[in-house]
Amino acid sequence: MANFDWQAQLEKRRRRTKYERIGTLILLVFILGFSLWRIFYANTPEYALEKLGSAIESHDAGKVQAYCDINSVVEHAYDDLTRDMFAQDARLSDQTKVMFEQFYIKIKPQVTEGTCQLITAYVQNGSWLQPGGDNLLKGRQLGIDYEYLVERSQLRNTKFVKIENVSHTKDTAMAKVQVRDEYTGTLFTLNLLLNQKEDNWQVTKILNYRDFLDFIGPIQTSGLMAYTRATQNIIDKYNDILDTQQTNFKKMTATEDGRLTSTQRSKLAGYIKSDIIPALEKRQQELDEIPVNDGAQYLKEMRSQEARLSIESWQHFLTGIENDNTSELNLAKALHTEALDIQHRIEDLLKNSAVSRISKTIP
């Protein structure tokens, strides 16, 4: 009996030793596999691009910065974006063009820093924000329309499609990445430069960014000009109506002491309700019925914003004169200023697009 117990215990010990050896072998295989994976894949540009894509999808700004040197990419892209920015405008002298180029070089640190913050904020929350508060890029504080500069960069409407291939040497690599312009549906292959850092690979530059801008710009401009022609009759018609209303408004608000009488307030309130606001609403309604050509999405959005701000401005002005409320009148003035800023932006967009289109067609 004792001999049987001893043999049973020995058999258990043998089985336990066998399992321990198997477990140790599995652990060694796992460690070896992980080491090989770390050496041959995790430390490759392909892995860095994969992690960069997943970091963007999961809104992990820290990992995005680990696999993409945003500062370097933006600084190089800024040079490509602003180079020859005014070359096609025949109305400018060579001296003026040089002055503009020097100006863009001067403000480069502020613009690139703000753009890096804009991209980081997009990664974190999935939406493109506009500079606010005391940000130097808000409005035209730096002497440029930063919003238009961002739009011209194609930053917000370019989407990743797939990685086509990656070629690399010892410490540099080039990835061909297919992207799509969401405005026109046009596909393009960007060449991304990656550099090997201490722990991983990082995207540091878009090698053919200028080629992308030159390729996609004329396609968008063609759609934009087609949309402009399709909506021109509506714009002209309501420009005449709004000009007449502005003239009537000035006559109705004419005073000797700068204060409106109760009769003036009443007539003005009725005119705003029956004529001015309905005209703005009707104009936007007719514009909304026109199909958007590829490349005109930005113009359509700005026109919609301008209409909304103008209507809100008149509504607050109406409340202000009806209730003699200074804060409402001040709010109306602020909204009107925003609407005027968008009007200027629309004018700049159409002017720059016309210059670009004319230059492209000259032999």
mmCIF file of N, CA and C in Angstrom, residues 65-117:
data_model
loop_
_atom_site.group_PDB
_atom_site.id
_atom_site.type_symbol
_atom_site.label_atom_id
_atom_site.label_comp_id
_atom_site.label_asym_id
_atom_site.label_seq_id
_atom_site.Cartn_x
_atom_site.Cartn_y
_atom_site.Cartn_z
ATOM 1 N N GLN A 65 1.172 62.168 -31.822
ATOM 2 C CA GLN A 65 2.426 62.920 -31.763
ATOM 3 C C GLN A 65 3.643 62.001 -31.679
ATOM 4 N N ALA A 66 3.433 60.792 -31.141
ATOM 5 C CA ALA A 66 4.538 59.845 -31.052
ATOM 6 C C ALA A 66 4.925 59.319 -32.437
ATOM 7 N N TYR A 67 3.932 59.159 -33.325
ATOM 8 C CA TYR A 67 4.190 58.579 -34.631
ATOM 9 C C TYR A 67 4.154 59.608 -35.771
ATOM 10 N N CYS A 68 3.902 60.873 -35.428
ATOM 11 C CA CYS A 68 3.918 61.928 -36.442
ATOM 12 C C CYS A 68 4.479 63.196 -35.820
ATOM 13 N N ASP A 69 5.535 63.709 -36.393
ATOM 14 C CA ASP A 69 6.111 64.977 -35.944
ATOM 15 C C ASP A 69 5.279 66.096 -36.571
ATOM 16 N N ILE A 70 4.186 66.446 -35.894
ATOM 17 C CA ILE A 70 3.229 67.399 -36.451
ATOM 18 C C ILE A 70 3.899 68.727 -36.767
ATOM 19 N N ASN A 71 4.767 69.186 -35.882
ATOM 20 C CA ASN A 71 5.446 70.469 -36.107
ATOM 21 C C ASN A 71 6.238 70.461 -37.410
ATOM 22 N N SER A 72 6.987 69.388 -37.619
ATOM 23 C CA SER A 72 7.799 69.293 -38.831
ATOM 24 C C SER A 72 6.931 69.238 -40.081
ATOM 25 N N VAL A 73 5.872 68.440 -40.044
ATOM 26 C CA VAL A 73 4.977 68.312 -41.193
ATOM 27 C C VAL A 73 4.342 69.657 -41.529
ATOM 28 N N VAL A 74 3.848 70.356 -40.517
ATOM 29 C CA VAL A 74 3.165 71.636 -40.734
ATOM 30 C C VAL A 74 4.132 72.700 -41.244
ATOM 31 N N GLU A 75 5.336 72.738 -40.699
ATOM 32 C CA GLU A 75 6.310 73.747 -41.135
ATOM 33 C C GLU A 75 6.670 73.576 -42.611
ATOM 34 N N HIS A 76 6.901 72.349 -43.032
ATOM 35 C CA HIS A 76 7.208 72.103 -44.447
ATOM 36 C C HIS A 76 5.991 72.392 -45.329
ATOM 37 N N ALA A 77 4.808 72.000 -44.857
ATOM 38 C CA ALA A 77 3.583 72.220 -45.627
ATOM 39 C C ALA A 77 3.298 73.711 -45.780
ATOM 40 N N TYR A 78 3.581 74.490 -44.747
ATOM 41 C CA TYR A 78 3.359 75.938 -44.799
ATOM 42 C C TYR A 78 4.198 76.562 -45.910
ATOM 43 N N ASP A 79 5.436 76.120 -46.035
ATOM 44 C CA ASP A 79 6.296 76.648 -47.095
ATOM 45 C C ASP A 79 5.725 76.331 -48.473
ATOM 46 N N ASP A 80 5.245 75.110 -48.640
ATOM 47 C CA ASP A 80 4.654 74.717 -49.927
ATOM 48 C C ASP A 80 3.367 75.491 -50.198
ATOM 49 N N LEU A 81 2.585 75.718 -49.154
ATOM 50 C CA LEU A 81 1.289 76.383 -49.298
ATOM 51 C C LEU A 81 1.437 77.849 -49.670
ATOM 52 N N THR A 82 2.391 78.522 -49.062
ATOM 53 C CA THR A 82 2.531 79.967 -49.284
ATOM 54 C C THR A 82 3.499 80.326 -50.402
ATOM 55 N N ARG A 83 4.259 79.369 -50.882
ATOM 56 C CA ARG A 83 5.193 79.649 -51.978
ATOM 57 C C ARG A 83 4.422 79.986 -53.248
ATOM 58 N N ASP A 84 4.788 81.067 -53.867
ATOM 59 C CA ASP A 84 4.141 81.515 -55.104
ATOM 60 C C ASP A 84 2.642 81.722 -54.923
ATOM 61 N N MET A 85 2.231 82.103 -53.732
ATOM 62 C CA MET A 85 0.803 82.248 -53.461
ATOM 63 C C MET A 85 0.180 83.357 -54.311
ATOM 64 N N PHE A 86 0.974 84.355 -54.659
ATOM 65 C CA PHE A 86 0.455 85.483 -55.430
ATOM 66 C C PHE A 86 1.042 85.532 -56.834
ATOM 67 N N ALA A 87 1.697 84.463 -57.235
ATOM 68 C CA ALA A 87 2.402 84.472 -58.520
ATOM 69 C C ALA A 87 1.457 84.674 -59.701
ATOM 70 N N GLN A 88 0.211 84.199 -59.575
ATOM 71 C CA GLN A 88 -0.708 84.257 -60.702
ATOM 72 C C GLN A 88 -1.511 85.557 -60.762
ATOM 73 N N ASP A 89 -1.368 86.401 -59.758
ATOM 74 C CA ASP A 89 -2.127 87.651 -59.727
ATOM 75 C C ASP A 89 -1.347 88.726 -60.482
ATOM 76 N N ALA A 90 -1.748 88.967 -61.737
ATOM 77 C CA ALA A 90 -1.045 89.921 -62.590
ATOM 78 C C ALA A 90 -1.239 91.365 -62.128
ATOM 79 N N ARG A 91 -2.189 91.583 -61.224
ATOM 80 C CA ARG A 91 -2.444 92.940 -60.742
ATOM 81 C C ARG A 91 -1.373 93.415 -59.762
ATOM 82 N N LEU A 92 -0.583 92.491 -59.246
ATOM 83 C CA LEU A 92 0.439 92.830 -58.266
ATOM 84 C C LEU A 92 1.795 92.977 -58.932
ATOM 85 N N SER A 93 2.550 93.977 -58.512
ATOM 86 C CA SER A 93 3.905 94.150 -59.032
ATOM 87 C C SER A 93 4.827 93.117 -58.411
ATOM 88 N N ASP A 94 5.979 92.905 -59.029
ATOM 89 C CA ASP A 94 6.953 91.954 -58.487
ATOM 90 C C ASP A 94 7.390 92.365 -57.092
ATOM 91 N N GLN A 95 7.541 93.671 -56.882
ATOM 92 C CA GLN A 95 7.952 94.165 -55.570
ATOM 93 C C GLN A 95 6.903 93.845 -54.500
ATOM 94 N N THR A 96 5.633 93.989 -54.880
ATOM 95 C CA THR A 96 4.551 93.685 -53.939
ATOM 96 C C THR A 96 4.505 92.196 -53.627
ATOM 97 N N LYS A 97 4.727 91.365 -54.636
ATOM 98 C CA LYS A 97 4.724 89.922 -54.424
ATOM 99 C C LYS A 97 5.838 89.507 -53.470
ATOM 100 N N VAL A 98 7.008 90.108 -53.648
ATOM 101 C CA VAL A 98 8.123 89.819 -52.741
ATOM 102 C C VAL A 98 7.789 90.249 -51.325
ATOM 103 N N MET A 99 7.127 91.384 -51.197
ATOM 104 C CA MET A 99 6.738 91.888 -49.881
ATOM 105 C C MET A 99 5.787 90.914 -49.192
ATOM 106 N N PHE A 100 4.819 90.400 -49.970
ATOM 107 C CA PHE A 100 3.872 89.434 -49.409
ATOM 108 C C PHE A 100 4.590 88.154 -48.978
ATOM 109 N N GLU A 101 5.519 87.686 -49.810
ATOM 110 C CA GLU A 101 6.258 86.474 -49.482
ATOM 111 C C GLU A 101 7.062 86.652 -48.198
ATOM 112 N N GLN A 102 7.684 87.808 -48.037
ATOM 113 C CA GLN A 102 8.442 88.086 -46.816
ATOM 114 C C GLN A 102 7.522 88.162 -45.602
ATOM 115 N N PHE A 103 6.314 88.697 -45.829
ATOM 116 C CA PHE A 103 5.344 88.792 -44.741
ATOM 117 C C PHE A 103 4.939 87.398 -44.254
ATOM 118 N N TYR A 104 4.698 86.481 -45.193
ATOM 119 C CA TYR A 104 4.311 85.124 -44.806
ATOM 120 C C TYR A 104 5.455 84.399 -44.092
ATOM 121 N N ILE A 105 6.679 84.708 -44.465
ATOM 122 C CA ILE A 105 7.822 84.133 -43.751
ATOM 123 C C ILE A 105 7.869 84.658 -42.323
ATOM 124 N N LYS A 106 7.562 85.932 -42.170
ATOM 125 C CA LYS A 106 7.622 86.573 -40.857
ATOM 126 C C LYS A 106 6.600 85.993 -39.888
ATOM 127 N N ILE A 107 5.392 85.697 -40.373
ATOM 128 C CA ILE A 107 4.334 85.205 -39.478
ATOM 129 C C ILE A 107 4.295 83.678 -39.392
ATOM 130 N N LYS A 108 5.248 83.023 -40.037
ATOM 131 C CA LYS A 108 5.253 81.555 -40.062
ATOM 132 C C LYS A 108 5.208 80.928 -38.667
ATOM 133 N N PRO A 109 6.013 81.372 -37.687
ATOM 134 C CA PRO A 109 5.976 80.720 -36.368
ATOM 135 C C PRO A 109 4.591 80.740 -35.717
ATOM 136 N N GLN A 110 3.914 81.891 -35.792
ATOM 137 C CA GLN A 110 2.584 81.990 -35.179
ATOM 138 C C GLN A 110 1.562 81.117 -35.904
ATOM 139 N N VAL A 111 1.629 81.107 -37.226
ATOM 140 C CA VAL A 111 0.644 80.343 -37.997
ATOM 141 C C VAL A 111 0.856 78.844 -37.826
ATOM 142 N N THR A 112 2.112 78.403 -37.890
ATOM 143 C CA THR A 112 2.372 76.963 -37.768
ATOM 144 C C THR A 112 2.048 76.465 -36.363
ATOM 145 N N GLU A 113 2.351 77.270 -35.349
ATOM 146 C CA GLU A 113 2.024 76.869 -33.978
ATOM 147 C C GLU A 113 0.517 76.744 -33.812
ATOM 148 N N GLY A 114 -0.219 77.729 -34.319
ATOM 149 C CA GLY A 114 -1.675 77.670 -34.216
ATOM 150 C C GLY A 114 -2.263 76.510 -34.997
ATOM 151 N N THR A 115 -1.663 76.186 -36.136
ATOM 152 C CA THR A 115 -2.165 75.072 -36.947
ATOM 153 C C THR A 115 -1.903 73.736 -36.258
ATOM 154 N N CYS A 116 -0.765 73.609 -35.607
ATOM 155 C CA CYS A 116 -0.487 72.384 -34.835
ATOM 156 C C CYS A 116 -1.516 72.213 -33.727
ATOM 157 N N GLN A 117 -1.878 73.301 -33.076
ATOM 158 C CA GLN A 117 -2.908 73.248 -32.031
ATOM 159 C C GLN A 117 -4.252 72.875 -32.629
#
